[in-house]
Short mmCIF file of C-alpha atoms in Angstrom, two decimals:
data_model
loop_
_atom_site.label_atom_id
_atom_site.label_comp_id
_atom_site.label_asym_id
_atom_site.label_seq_id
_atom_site.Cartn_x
_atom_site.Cartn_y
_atom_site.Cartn_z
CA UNK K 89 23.63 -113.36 -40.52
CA UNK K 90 22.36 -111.09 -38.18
CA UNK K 91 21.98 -107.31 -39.45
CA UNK K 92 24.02 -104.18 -37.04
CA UNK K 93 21.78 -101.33 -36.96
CA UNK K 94 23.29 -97.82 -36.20
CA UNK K 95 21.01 -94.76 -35.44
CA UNK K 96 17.47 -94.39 -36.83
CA UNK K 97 14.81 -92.06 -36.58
CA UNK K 98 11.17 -92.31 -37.92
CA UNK K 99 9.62 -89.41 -38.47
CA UNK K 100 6.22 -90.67 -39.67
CA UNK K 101 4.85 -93.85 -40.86
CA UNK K 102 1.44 -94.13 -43.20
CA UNK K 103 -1.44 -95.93 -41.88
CA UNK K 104 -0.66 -98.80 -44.44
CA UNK K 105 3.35 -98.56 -44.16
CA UNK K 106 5.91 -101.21 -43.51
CA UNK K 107 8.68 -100.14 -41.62
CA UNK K 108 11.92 -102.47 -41.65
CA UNK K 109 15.03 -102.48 -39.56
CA UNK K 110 16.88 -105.51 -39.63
CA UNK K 111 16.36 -108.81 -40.72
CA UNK K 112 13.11 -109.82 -42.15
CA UNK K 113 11.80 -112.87 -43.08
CA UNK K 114 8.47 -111.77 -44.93
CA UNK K 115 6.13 -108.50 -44.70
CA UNK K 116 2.55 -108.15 -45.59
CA UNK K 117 0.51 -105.02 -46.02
CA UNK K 118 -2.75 -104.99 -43.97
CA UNK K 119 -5.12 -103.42 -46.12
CA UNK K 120 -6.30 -102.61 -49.53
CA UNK K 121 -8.04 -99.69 -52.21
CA UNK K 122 -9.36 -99.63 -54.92
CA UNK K 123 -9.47 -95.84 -56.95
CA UNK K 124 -11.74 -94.52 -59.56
CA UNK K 125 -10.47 -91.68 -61.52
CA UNK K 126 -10.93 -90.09 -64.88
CA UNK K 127 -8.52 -89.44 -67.89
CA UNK K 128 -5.95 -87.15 -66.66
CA UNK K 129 -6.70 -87.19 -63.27
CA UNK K 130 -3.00 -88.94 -61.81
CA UNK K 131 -0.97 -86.28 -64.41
CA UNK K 132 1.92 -84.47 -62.33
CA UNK K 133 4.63 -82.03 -63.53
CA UNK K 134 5.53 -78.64 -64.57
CA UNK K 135 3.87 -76.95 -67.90
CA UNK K 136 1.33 -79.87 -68.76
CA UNK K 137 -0.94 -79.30 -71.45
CA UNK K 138 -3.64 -82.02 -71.49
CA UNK K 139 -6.59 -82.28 -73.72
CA UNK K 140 -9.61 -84.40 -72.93
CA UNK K 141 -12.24 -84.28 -75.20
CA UNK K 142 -14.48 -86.78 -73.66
CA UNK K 143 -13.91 -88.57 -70.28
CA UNK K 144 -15.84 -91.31 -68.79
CA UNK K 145 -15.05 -93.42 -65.58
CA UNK K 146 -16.25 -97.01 -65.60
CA UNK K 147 -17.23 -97.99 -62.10
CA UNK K 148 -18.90 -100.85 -62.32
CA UNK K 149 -17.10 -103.78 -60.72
CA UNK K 150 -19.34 -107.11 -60.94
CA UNK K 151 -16.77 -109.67 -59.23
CA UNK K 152 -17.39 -107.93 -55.80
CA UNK K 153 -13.99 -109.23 -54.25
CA UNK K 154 -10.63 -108.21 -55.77
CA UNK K 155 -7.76 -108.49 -53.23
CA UNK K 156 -8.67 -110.61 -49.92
CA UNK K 157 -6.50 -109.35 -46.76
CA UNK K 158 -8.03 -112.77 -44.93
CA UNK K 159 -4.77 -114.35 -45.14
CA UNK K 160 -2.26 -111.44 -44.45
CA UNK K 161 -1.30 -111.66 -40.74
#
């Protein structure tokens, strides 16, 4: 069944965003990343109290390839 649509506006879009309006029969993101961070490093609200004694970021990564995009079109 087809999907009715009213008004939309799109203010901005990141450079590896999906936007949807309609009907959809599959969506694929174009790209990948891969972060490196230490201990408390993602931590978000008010009044945190966060005590790292001893932080060390592993970022080694012997496999090479983790997520392929090849086949994402």
């Amino acid at each position: 069944m087809p999907a009715f649509v009213g008004v939309v506006q799109v203010i901005s879009v990141g450079s590896s965003g999906i936007v949807n309006i309609g009907d959809v029969f599959q969506m694929s993101p174009y790209s990948t990343a891969k972060t490196f961070s230490g201990a408390g490093s993602f931590n978000t609200g008010d009044g945190l109290k966060i005590y790292n004694e001893y932080s060390a970021t592993n970022v080694q990564d012997p496999d090479g390839i983790d997520s392929g995009v090849i086949l994402n079109a």
